[in-house]
PDB file of C-alpha atoms in Angstrom:
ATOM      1  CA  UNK H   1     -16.733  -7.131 -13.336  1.00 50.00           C
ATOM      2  CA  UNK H   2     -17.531 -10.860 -12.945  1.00 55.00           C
ATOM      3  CA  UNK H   3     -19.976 -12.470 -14.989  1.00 64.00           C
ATOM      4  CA  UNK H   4     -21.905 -15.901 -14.469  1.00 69.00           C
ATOM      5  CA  UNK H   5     -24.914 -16.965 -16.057  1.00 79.00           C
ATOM      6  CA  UNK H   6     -27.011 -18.158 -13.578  1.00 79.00           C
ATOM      7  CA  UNK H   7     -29.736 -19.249 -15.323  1.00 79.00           C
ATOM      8  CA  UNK H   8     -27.901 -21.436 -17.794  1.00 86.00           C
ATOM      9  CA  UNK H   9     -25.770 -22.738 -14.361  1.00 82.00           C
ATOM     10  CA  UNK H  10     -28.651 -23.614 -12.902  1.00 84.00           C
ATOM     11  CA  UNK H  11     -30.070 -25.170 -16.335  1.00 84.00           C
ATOM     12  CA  UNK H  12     -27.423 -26.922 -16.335  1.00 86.00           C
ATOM     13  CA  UNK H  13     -27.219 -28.576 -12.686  1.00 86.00           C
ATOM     14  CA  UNK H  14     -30.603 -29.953 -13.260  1.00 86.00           C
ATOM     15  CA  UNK H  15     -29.375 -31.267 -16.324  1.00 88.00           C
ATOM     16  CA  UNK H  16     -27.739 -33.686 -14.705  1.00 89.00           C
ATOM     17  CA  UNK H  17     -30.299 -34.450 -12.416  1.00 88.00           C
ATOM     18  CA  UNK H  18     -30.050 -31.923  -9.636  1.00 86.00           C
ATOM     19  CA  UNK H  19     -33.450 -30.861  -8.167  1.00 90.00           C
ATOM     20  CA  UNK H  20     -34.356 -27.696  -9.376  1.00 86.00           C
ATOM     21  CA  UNK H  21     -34.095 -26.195  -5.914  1.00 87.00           C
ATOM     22  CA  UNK H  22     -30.794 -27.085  -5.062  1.00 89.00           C
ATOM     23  CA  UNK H  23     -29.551 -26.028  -8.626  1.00 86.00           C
ATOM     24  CA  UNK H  24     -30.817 -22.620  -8.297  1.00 85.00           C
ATOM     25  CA  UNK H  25     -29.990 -22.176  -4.848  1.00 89.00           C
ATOM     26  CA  UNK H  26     -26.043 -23.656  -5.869  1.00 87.00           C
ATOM     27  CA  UNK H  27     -26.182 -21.009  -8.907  1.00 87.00           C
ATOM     28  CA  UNK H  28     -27.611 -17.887  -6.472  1.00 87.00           C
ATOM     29  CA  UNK H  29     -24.529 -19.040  -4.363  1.00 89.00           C
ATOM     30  CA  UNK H  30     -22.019 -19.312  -6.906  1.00 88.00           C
ATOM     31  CA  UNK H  31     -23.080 -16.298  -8.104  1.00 86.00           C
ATOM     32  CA  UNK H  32     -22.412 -14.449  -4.693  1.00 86.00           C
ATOM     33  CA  UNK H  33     -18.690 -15.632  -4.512  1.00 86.00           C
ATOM     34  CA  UNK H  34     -17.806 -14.787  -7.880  1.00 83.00           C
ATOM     35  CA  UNK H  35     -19.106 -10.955  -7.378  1.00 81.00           C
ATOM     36  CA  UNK H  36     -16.770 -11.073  -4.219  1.00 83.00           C
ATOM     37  CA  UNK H  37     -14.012 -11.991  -6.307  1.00 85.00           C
ATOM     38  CA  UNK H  38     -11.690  -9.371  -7.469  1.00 82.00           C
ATOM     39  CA  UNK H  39     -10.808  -8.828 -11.482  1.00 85.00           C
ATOM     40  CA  UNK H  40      -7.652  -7.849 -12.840  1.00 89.00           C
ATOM     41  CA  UNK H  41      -8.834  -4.273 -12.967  1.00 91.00           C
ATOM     42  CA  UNK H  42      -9.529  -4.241  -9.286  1.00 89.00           C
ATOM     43  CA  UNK H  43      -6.173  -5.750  -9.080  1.00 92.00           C
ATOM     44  CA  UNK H  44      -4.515  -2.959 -10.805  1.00 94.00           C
ATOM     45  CA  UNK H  45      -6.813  -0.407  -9.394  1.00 94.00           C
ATOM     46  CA  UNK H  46      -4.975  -1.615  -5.845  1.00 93.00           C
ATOM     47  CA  UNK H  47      -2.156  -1.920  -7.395  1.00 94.00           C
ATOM     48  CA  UNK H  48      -1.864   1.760  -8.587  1.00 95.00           C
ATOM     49  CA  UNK H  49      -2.872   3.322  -5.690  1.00 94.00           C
ATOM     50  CA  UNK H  50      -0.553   0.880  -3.333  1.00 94.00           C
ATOM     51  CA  UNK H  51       2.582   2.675  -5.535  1.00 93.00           C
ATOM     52  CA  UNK H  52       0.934   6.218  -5.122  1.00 93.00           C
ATOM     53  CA  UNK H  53       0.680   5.571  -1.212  1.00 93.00           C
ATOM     54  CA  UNK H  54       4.946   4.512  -0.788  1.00 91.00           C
ATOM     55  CA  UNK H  55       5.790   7.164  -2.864  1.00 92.00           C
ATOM     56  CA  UNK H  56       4.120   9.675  -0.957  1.00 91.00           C
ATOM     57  CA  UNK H  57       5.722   7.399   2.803  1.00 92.00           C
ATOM     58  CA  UNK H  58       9.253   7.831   0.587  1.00 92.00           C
ATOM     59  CA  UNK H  59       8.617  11.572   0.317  1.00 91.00           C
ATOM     60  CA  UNK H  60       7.800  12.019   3.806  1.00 92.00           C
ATOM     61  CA  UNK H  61      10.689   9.654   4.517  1.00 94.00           C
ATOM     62  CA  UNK H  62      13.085  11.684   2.798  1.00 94.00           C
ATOM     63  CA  UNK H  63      12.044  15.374   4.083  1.00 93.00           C
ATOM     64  CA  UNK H  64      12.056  14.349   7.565  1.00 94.00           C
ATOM     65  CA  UNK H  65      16.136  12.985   7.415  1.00 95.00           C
ATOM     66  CA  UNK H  66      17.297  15.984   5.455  1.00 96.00           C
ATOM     67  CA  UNK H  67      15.737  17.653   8.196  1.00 95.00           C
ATOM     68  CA  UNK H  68      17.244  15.643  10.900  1.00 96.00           C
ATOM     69  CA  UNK H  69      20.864  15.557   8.570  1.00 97.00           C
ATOM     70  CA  UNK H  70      20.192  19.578   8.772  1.00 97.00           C
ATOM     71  CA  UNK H  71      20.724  20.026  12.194  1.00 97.00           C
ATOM     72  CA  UNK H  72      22.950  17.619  12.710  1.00 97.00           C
ATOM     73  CA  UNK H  73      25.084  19.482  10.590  1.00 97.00           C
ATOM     74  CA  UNK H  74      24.439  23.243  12.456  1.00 97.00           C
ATOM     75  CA  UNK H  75      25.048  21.573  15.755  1.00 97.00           C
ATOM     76  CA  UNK H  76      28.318  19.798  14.637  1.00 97.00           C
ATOM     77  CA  UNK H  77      28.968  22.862  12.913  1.00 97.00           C
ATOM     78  CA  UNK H  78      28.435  24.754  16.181  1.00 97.00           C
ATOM     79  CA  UNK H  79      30.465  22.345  18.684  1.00 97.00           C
ATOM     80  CA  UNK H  80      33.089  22.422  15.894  1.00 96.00           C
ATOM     81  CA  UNK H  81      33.377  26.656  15.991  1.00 96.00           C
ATOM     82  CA  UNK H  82      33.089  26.129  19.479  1.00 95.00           C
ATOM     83  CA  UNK H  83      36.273  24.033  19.969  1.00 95.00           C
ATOM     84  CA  UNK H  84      38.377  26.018  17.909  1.00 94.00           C
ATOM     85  CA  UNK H  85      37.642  29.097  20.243  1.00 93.00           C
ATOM     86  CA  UNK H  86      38.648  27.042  22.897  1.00 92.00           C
ATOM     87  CA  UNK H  87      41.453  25.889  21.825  1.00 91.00           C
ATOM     88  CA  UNK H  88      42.840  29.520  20.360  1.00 91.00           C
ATOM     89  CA  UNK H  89      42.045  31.292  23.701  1.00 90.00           C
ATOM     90  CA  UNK H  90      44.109  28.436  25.916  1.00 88.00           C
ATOM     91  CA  UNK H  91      47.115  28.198  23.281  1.00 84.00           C
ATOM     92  CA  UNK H  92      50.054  29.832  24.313  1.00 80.00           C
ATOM     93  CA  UNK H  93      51.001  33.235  22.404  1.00 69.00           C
TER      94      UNK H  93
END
């Protein structure tokens, strides 16, 4: 998680002569973007579960073109039986 010291930002801002006001509000609105901003964990986190997500797509991936390679093979397998009927029962004996 991020951390800012807003206090001490805004301490500082008026510092340099910034108007109280505007320091604090510039601090309450740094502070907003820097919780919005992600940390290395978060990055990993993502990370992590972006590898978990293809290797469950390359699982799927996979089973569904054996399947596919399957029965492509029985129906080649098939039309290949089938020719060689043909062809015995039209050869000359």
């Amino acid at each position: 998680m991020n951390s800012l010291d807003i206090l001490g930002y805004g301490k500082r801002l008026e510092t340099v002569s910034v108007p109280r006001e505007q320091a604090e509000v510039h601090a309450q609105m740094l502070a907003e973007v820097v919780a919005q901003v992600a940390t290395k964990d978060d990055l990993e986190a993502r990370e992590a579960r972006l590898k978990e997500w293809g290797q469950l797509c390359v699982k799927e991936q996979i089973q569904s073109l054996k399947a596919d390679m399957l029965k492509w093979l029985v129906t080649i397998s098939i039309a290949q039986t089938s020719l060689l009927f043909a062809a015995l029962r039209y050869m000359p004996h």
